[in-house]
Coordinates of C-alpha atoms and ligand atoms in Angstrom, one line a residue:
X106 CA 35.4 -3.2 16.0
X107 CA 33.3 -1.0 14.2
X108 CA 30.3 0.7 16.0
X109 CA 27.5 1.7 13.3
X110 CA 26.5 -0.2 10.0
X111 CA 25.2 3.0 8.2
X112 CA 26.9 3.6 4.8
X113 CA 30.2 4.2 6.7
X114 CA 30.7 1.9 9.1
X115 CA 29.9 -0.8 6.5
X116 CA 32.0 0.6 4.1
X117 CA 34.9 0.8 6.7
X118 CA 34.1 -2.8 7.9
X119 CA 34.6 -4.3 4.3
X120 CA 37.7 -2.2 3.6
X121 CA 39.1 -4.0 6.2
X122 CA 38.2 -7.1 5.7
X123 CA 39.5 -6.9 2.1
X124 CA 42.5 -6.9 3.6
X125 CA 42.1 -10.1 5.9
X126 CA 41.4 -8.3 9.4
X127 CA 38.7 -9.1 11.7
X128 CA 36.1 -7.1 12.3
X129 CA 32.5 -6.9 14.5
X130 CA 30.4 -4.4 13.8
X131 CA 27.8 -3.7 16.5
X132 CA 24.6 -2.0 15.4
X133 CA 21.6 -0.2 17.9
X134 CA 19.1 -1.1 15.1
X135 CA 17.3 -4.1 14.9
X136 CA 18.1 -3.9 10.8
X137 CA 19.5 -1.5 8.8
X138 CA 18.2 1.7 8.5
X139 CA 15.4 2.3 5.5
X140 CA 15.6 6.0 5.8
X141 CA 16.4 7.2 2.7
X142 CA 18.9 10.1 3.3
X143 CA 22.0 10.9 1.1
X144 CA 21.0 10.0 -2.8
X145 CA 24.4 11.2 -4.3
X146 CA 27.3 9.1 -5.0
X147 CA 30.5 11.4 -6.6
X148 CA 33.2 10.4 -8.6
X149 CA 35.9 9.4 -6.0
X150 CA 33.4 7.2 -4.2
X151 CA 32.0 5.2 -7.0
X152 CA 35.6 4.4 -7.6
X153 CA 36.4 3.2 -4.4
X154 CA 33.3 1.1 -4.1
X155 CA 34.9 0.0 -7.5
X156 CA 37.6 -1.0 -5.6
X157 CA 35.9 -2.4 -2.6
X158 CA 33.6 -5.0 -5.5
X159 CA 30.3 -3.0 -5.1
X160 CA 30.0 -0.5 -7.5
X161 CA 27.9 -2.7 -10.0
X162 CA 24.6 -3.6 -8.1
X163 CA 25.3 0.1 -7.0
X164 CA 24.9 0.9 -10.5
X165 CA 22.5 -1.7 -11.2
X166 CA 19.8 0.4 -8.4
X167 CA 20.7 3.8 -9.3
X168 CA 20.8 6.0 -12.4
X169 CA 22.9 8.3 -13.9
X170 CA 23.4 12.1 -13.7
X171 CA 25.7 13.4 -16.4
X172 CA 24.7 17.4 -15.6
X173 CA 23.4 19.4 -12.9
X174 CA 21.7 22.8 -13.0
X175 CA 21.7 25.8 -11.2
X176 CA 18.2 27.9 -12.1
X177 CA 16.6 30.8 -11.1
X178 CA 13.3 30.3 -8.7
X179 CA 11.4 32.5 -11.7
X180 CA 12.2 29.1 -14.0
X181 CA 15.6 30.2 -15.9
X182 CA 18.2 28.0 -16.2
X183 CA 21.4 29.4 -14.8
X184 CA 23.8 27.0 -16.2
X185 CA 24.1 23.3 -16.7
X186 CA 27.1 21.9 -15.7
X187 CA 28.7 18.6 -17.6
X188 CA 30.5 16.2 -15.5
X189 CA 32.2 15.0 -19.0
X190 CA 34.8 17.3 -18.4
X191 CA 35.9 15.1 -15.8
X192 CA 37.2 12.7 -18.3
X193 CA 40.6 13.0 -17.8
X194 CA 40.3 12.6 -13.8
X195 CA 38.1 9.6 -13.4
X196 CA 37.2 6.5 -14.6
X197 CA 33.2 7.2 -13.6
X198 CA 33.0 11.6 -15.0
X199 CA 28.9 11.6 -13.5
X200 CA 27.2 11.7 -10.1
X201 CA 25.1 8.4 -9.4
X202 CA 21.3 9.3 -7.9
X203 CA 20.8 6.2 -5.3
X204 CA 19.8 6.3 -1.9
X205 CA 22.2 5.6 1.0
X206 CA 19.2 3.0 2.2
X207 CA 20.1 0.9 -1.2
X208 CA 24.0 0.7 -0.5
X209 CA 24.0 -0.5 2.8
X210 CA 22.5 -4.0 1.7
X211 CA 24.7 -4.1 -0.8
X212 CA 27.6 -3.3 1.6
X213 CA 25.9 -6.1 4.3
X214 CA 25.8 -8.7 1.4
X215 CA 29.3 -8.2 0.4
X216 CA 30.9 -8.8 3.4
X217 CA 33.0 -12.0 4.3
X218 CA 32.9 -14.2 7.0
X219 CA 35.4 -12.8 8.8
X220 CA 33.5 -9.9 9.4
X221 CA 30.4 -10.4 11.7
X222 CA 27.1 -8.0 12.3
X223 CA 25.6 -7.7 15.4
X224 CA 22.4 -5.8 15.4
X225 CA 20.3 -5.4 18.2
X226 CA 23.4 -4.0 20.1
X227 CA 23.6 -0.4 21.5
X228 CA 27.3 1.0 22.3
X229 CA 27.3 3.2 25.2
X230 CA 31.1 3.5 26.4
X231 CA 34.5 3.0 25.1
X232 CA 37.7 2.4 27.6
X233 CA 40.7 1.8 26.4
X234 CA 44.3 -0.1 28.1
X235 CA 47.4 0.5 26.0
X236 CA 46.5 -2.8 24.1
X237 CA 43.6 -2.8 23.3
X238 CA 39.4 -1.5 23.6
X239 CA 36.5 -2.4 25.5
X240 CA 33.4 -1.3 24.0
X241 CA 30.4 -1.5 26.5
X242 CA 27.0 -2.9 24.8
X243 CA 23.7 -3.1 26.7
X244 CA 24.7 -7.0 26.1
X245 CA 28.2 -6.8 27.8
X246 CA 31.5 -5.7 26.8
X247 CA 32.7 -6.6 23.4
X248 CA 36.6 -6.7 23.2
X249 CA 38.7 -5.7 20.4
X250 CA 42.3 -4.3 19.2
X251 CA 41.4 -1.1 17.7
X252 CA 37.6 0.6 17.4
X253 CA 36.2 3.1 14.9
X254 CA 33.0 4.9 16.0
X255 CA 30.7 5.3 12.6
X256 CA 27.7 5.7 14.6
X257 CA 26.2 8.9 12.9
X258 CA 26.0 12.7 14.4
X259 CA 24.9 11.8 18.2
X260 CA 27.7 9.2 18.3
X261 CA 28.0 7.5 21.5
X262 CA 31.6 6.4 20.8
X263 CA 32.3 10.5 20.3
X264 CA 31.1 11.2 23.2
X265 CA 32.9 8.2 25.3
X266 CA 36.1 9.8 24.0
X267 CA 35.2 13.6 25.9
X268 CA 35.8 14.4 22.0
X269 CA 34.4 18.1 21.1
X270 CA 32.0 18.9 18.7
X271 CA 32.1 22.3 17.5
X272 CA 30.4 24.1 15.3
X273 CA 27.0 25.8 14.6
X274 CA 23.3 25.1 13.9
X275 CA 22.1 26.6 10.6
X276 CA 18.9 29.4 11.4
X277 CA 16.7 27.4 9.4
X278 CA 15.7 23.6 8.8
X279 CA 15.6 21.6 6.0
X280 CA 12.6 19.3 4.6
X281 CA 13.0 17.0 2.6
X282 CA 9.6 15.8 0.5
X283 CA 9.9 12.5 -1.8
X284 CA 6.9 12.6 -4.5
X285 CA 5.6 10.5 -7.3
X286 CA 5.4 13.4 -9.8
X287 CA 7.4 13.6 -13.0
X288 CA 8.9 16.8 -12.5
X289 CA 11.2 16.7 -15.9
X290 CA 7.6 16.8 -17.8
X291 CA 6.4 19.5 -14.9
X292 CA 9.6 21.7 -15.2
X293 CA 11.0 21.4 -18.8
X294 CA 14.5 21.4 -19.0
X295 CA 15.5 19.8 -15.6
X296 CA 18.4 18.0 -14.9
X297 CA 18.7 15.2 -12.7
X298 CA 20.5 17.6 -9.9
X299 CA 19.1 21.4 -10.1
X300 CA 19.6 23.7 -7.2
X301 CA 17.6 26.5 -7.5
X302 CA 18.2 30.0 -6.2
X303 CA 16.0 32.7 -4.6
X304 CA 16.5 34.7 -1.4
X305 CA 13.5 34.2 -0.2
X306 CA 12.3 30.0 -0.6
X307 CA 15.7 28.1 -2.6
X308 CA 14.8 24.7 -2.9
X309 CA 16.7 21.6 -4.7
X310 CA 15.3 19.1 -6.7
X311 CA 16.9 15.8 -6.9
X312 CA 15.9 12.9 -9.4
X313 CA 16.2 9.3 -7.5
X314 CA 15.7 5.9 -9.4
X315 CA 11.9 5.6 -8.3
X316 CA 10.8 9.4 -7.4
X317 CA 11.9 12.9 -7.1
X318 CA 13.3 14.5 -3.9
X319 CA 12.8 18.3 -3.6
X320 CA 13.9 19.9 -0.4
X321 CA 13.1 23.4 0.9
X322 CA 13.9 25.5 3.7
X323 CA 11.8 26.0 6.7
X324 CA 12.1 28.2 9.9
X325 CA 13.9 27.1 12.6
X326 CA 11.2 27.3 15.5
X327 CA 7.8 26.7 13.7
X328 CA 5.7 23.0 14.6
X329 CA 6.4 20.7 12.5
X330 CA 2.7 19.7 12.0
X331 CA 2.1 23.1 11.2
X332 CA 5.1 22.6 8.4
X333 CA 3.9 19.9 6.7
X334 CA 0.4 20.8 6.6
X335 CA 1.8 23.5 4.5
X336 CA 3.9 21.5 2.6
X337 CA 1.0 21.0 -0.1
X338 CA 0.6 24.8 -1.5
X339 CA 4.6 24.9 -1.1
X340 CA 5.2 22.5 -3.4
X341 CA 1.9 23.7 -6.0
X342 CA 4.0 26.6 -5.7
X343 CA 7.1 24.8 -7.1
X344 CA 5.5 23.7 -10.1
X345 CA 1.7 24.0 -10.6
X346 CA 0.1 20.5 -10.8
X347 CA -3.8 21.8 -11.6
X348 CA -4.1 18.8 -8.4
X349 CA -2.2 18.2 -5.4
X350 CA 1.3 16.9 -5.7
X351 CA 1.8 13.3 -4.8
X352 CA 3.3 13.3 -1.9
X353 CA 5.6 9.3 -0.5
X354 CA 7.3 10.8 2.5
X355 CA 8.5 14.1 4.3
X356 CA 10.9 14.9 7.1
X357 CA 12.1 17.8 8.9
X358 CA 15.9 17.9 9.1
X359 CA 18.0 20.2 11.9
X360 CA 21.3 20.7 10.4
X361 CA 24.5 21.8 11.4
X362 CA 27.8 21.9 10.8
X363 CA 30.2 20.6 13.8
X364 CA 33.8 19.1 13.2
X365 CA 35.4 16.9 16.0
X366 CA 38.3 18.3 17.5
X367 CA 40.4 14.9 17.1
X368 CA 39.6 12.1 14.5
X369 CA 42.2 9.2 16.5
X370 CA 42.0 8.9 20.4
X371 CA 44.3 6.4 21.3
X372 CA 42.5 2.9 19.9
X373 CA 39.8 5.0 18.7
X374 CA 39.1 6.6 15.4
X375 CA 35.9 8.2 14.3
X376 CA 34.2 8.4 10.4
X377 CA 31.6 9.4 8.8
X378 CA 28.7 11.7 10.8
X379 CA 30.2 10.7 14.5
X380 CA 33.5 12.8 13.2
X381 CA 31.6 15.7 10.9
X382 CA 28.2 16.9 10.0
X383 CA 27.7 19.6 7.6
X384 CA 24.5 20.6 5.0
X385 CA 23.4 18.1 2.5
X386 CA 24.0 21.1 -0.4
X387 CA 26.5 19.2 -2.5
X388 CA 26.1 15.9 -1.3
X389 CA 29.2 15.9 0.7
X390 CA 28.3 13.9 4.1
X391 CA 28.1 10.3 3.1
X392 CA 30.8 10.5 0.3
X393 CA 33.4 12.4 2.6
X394 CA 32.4 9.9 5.3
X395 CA 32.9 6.9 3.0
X396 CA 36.5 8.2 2.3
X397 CA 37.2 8.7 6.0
X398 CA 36.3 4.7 6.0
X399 CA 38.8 3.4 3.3
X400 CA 41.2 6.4 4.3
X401 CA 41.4 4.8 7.7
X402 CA 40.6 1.8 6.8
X403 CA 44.0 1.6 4.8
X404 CA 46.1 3.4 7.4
X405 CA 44.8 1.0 10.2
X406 CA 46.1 -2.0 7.4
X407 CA 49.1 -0.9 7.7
X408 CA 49.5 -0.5 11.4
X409 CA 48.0 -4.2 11.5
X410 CA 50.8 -5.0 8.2
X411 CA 53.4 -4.2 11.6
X412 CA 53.9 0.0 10.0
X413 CA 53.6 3.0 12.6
X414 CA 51.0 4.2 14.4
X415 CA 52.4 7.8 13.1
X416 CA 50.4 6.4 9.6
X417 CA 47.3 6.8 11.6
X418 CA 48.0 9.7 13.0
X419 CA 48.6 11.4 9.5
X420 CA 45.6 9.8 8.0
X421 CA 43.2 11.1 10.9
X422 CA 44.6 14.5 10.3
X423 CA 44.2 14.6 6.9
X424 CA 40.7 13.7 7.1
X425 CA 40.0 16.2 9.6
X426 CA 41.4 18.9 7.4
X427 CA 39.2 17.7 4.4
X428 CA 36.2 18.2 6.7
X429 CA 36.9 21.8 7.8
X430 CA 38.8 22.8 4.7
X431 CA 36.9 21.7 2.1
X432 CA 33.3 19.6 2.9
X433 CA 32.3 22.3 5.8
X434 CA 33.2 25.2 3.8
X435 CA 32.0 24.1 0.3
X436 CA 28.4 23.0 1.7
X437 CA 28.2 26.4 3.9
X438 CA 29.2 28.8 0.4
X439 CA 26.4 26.3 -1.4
X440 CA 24.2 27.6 1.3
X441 CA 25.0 31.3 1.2
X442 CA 24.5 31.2 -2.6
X443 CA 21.6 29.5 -2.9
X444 CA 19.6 32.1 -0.8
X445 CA 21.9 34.7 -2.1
X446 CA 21.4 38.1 -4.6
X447 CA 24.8 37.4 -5.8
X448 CA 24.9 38.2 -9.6
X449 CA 28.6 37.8 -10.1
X450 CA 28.3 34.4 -9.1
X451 CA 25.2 33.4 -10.9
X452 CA 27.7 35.1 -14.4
X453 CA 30.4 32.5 -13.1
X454 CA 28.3 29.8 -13.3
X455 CA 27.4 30.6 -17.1
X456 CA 31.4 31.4 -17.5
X457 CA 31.7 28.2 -16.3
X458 CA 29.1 26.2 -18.2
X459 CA 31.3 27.7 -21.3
X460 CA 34.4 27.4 -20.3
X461 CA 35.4 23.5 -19.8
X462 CA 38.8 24.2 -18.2
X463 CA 37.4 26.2 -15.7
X464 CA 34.3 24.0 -15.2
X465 CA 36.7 20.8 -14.7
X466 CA 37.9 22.6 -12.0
X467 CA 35.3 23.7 -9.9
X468 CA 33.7 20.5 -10.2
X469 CA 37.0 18.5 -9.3
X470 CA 36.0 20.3 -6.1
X471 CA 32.5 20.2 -6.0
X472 CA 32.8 16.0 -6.8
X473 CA 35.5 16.2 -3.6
X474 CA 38.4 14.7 -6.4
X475 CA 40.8 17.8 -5.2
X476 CA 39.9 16.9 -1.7
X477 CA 41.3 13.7 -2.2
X478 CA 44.5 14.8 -3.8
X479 CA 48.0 14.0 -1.9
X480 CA 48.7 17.4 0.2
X481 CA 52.0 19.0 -0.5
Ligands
FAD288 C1 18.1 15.1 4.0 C2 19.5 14.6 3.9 C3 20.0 14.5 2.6 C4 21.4 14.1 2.5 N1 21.9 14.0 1.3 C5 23.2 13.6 1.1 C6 23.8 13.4 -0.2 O1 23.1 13.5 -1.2 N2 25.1 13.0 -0.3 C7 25.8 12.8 0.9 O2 27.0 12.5 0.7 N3 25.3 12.9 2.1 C8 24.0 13.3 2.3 N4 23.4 13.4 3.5 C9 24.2 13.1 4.7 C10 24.3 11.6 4.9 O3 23.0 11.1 5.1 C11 25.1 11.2 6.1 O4 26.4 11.9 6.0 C12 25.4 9.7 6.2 O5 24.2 9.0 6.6 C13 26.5 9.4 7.3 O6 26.6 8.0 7.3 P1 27.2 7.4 8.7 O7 27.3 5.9 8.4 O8 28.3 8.1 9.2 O9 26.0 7.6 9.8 P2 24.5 7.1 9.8 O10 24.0 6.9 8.4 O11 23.8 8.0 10.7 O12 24.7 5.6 10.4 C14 25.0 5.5 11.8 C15 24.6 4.1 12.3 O13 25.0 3.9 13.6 C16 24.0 3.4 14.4 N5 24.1 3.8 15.7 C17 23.9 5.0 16.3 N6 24.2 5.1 17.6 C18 24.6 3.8 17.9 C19 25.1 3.3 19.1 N7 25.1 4.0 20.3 N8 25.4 2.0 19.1 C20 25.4 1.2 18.0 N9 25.0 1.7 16.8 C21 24.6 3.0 16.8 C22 22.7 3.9 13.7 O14 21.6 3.1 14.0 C23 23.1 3.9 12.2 O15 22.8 2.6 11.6 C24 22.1 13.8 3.7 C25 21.5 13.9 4.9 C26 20.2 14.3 5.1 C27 19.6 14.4 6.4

C-alpha cells in the first residue's frame, strides 16, 4: 500500500508495479492535487522517470533549462552556470522547468492495472502484526503486506509510527507569486533559473512552461492579507513594469527543515515530504523524494524477489543520510548565501562559471548526482 498520490507516492506505486507487485494507493483528495509546487526536475530524476516510461510527456509539458544564474539584486549577473558540463555524467546534462501538478497525471495515467487509486480515502492509523499492515481509512481498514507513507509533511502515517520529526522552522516565509509577465524581455539576460542575492529582499525567479514564478521572502509573523496586498510594489520593485505586474496566483509558504528519525518501522517505510522537508532553494524536495520512491521501491522488490529484509534496512538508511547530509544542508547553505554579504562566495561562483572542472562538480551536487553515488 502506498498512502499519498503526490509526485512520490505515485512515483513509488509505479516503480513497483514495474516490477509486477500489487499495490493500492489511498489518497485524502478527491483528485489530485492542482497546486502547482516544485517546478524542477534534475538530472538523476529525469533519468529515472526514463526508466519508469514517463520522461517523454514529461518533456513534452515542460521546457528546458541548460543554465542557471546567480545575480546581484542591483541587476549584475554573478555567473551563469552551464549544465553541459554534465555531459559525461548523464544522459539528460539540463534541469526541466515543469510543475509537480503536470507529472502526477502523467504518473496516474501510466499506471497498470495492478495498481489501483483510491481517492476519497483519508489514512489516519497504521498497526502492524509481524505479517503484515493494517492501514485505518475513514472507509475501513485496508489490508496489505508492506506500507509506505508518501503523504507529504503532516503525514498521518509518520505520525502513526510515534516517528520524530526534528528540525527547525526557518525565521522567515516564503511566497511564491506566479505572473503573466515576460520577465527575460523585463530583465535582460535572465536565465531560466536565477537566484538572486541581497541581504535585505533575495528573491528567485523561475521560468515555467506557461508563466514565471518569482518567490520572495517575507516575515515570519506579519497577516498574510497584509502580505499580499503588498505583493504589488514588491514585485514593481523587482523589475519596473510602468503598470502593475500581472499577477495568476500567490501563496504564503512556512518552511522548515525536519528529518525523520527512522525512514523503515517494521512494515512501514516513509518517502518523499512525510520522511523530510527542507527549503525549496535548489529544488531538492520532490527530486530527493522521488529517489527515496524508486530507492525503496527497488529494495522492497527484492524483499518481495525472496532477498533480506537487511536490503531495506540499508536502503532506508541511506536515504536518510542523503536527507541530512546532503538535501538539508545544501538547501540551508543556498539560504545563508542568498541573503548573505559573502564576497568570497559570490568570486567562486565566477571561478566556477570559468572553470568547467570545478563547475561539474559543484553541480553534480547541486543536481543531487553525488548524492546518488554508491557510499564507500
Ligand atoms: C513553493 C514551493 C516550491 C517548491 N519547489 C520545488 C522544486 O522546484 N523542486 C523540488 O524538488 N521540490 C520543490 N518543492 C517541494 C515539493 O513540492 C515537495 O517536496 C513535494 O510535493 C513532495 O511530494 P510528496 O509526494 O512527498 O508530498 P505531497 O506533494 O505533499 O503529496 C502528498 C499527498 O498525500 C495526500 N495525503 C496527505 N495526508 C493524507 C492522509 N492522511 N491520507 C491519505 N492521503 C493523504 C495529499 O493529499 C497529497 O496528495 C517546493 C515546495 C514549495 C512549497
Amino acid at each position: 500500500m502506498v498512502v499519498g498520490a503526490g509526485p512520490v507516492g505515485l512515483t513509488a506505486a509505479l516503480a513497483l508495479a514495474r516490477r509486477g507487485i500489487e499495490v493500492t494507493v489511498l489518497e485524502r483528495g478527491t483528485a489530485l492535487a492542482a497546486e502547482s509546487r516544485a517546478s524542477t526536475f534534475h538530472p538523476p530524476t529525469l533519468e529515472m522517470l526514463e526508466t519508469l516510461g514517463v520522461l517523454k510527456p514529461l518533456l513534452d509539458r515542460g521546457i528546458v533549462a541548460s543554465t542557471f544564474q546567480y545575480r546581484d539584486r542591483g541587476g549584475d549577473e554573478i555567473a551563469t552556470l552551464d549544465l553541459g558540463v554534465l555531459a559525461a555524467d548523464t544522459r539528460y546534462p539540463f534541469r526541466v522547468q515543469c510543475e509537480q501538478s503536470k507529472l502526477t497525471p502523467i504518473l496516474l495515467d501510466a499506471l497498470p492495472g495492478t495498481a489501483r487509486v483510491r481517492f476519497g480515502h483519508e489514512v489516519h492509523g497504521v498497526s502492524m502484526d509481524g505479517d503484515g499492515v493494517v492501514v485505518h481509512t475513514a472507509r475501513g481498514p485496508v489490508i496489505g503486506d508492506w506500507v509506505i507513507g508518501a503523504d507529504g509533511a503532516h503525514s498521518a502515517v509518520r505520525h502513526a509510527l510515534n516517528a520524530r520529526f526534528d528540525g527547525s522552522t526557518y525565521p522567515e516565509r516564503f511566497l511564491v507569486a506566479s505572473v503573466d509577465e515576460d520577465l527575460a524581455a523585463a530583465l535582460p539576460g535572465l536565465a531560466p533559473i536565477n537566484y538572486v542575492f541581497d541581504p535585505a529582499e533575495w528573491l528567485v525567479l523561475l521560468r515555467t512552461p506557461e508563466h514565471w514564478r518569482v518567490l520572495l521572502p517575507t516575515p515570519a509573523d506579519t497577516p498574510e492579507d497584509a502580505e499580499l496586498a503588498r505583493l504589488p510594489q514588491r514585485l514593481t520593485a523587482v523589475a519596473d513594469l510602468g503598470r502593475p505586474w500581472r499577477l495568476l496566483h500567490s501563496s504564503l509558504y512556512t518552511v522548515h527543515q525536519r528529518v525523520a528519525d527512522r525512514f523503515r518501522i517494521g512494515r512501514a517505510l516513509l518517502a518523499g515530504d512525510a520522511a523530510h522537508v527542507n527549503n525549496p532553494l535548489g529544488g531538492m524536495g520532490m527530486n530527493s523524494g522521488i529517489h527515496d520512491a524508486v530507492g525503496l521501491a527497488e529494495a522492497l522488490a527484492a524483499v518481495f524477489d525472496g532477498g533480506p529484509e537487511t536490503v531495506l534496512d540499508a536502503a532506508a538508511d541511506r536515504r536518510r543520510t542523503v536527507a541530512v547530509e546532503h538535501v538539508q544542508r545544501t538547501s540551508h547553505a543556498n539560504w545563508e548565501r542568498l541573503r548573505g554579504h559573502d564576497n568570497d562566495f559570490r568570486e567562486h561562483l565566477r571561478t566556477l562559471a570559468a572553470d568547467p572542472a570545478a563547475a561539474r562538480a559543484y553541480l553534480r551536487r547541486a543536481c543531487l548526482i553525488d548524492s546518488l553515488e554508491p557510499q564507500p
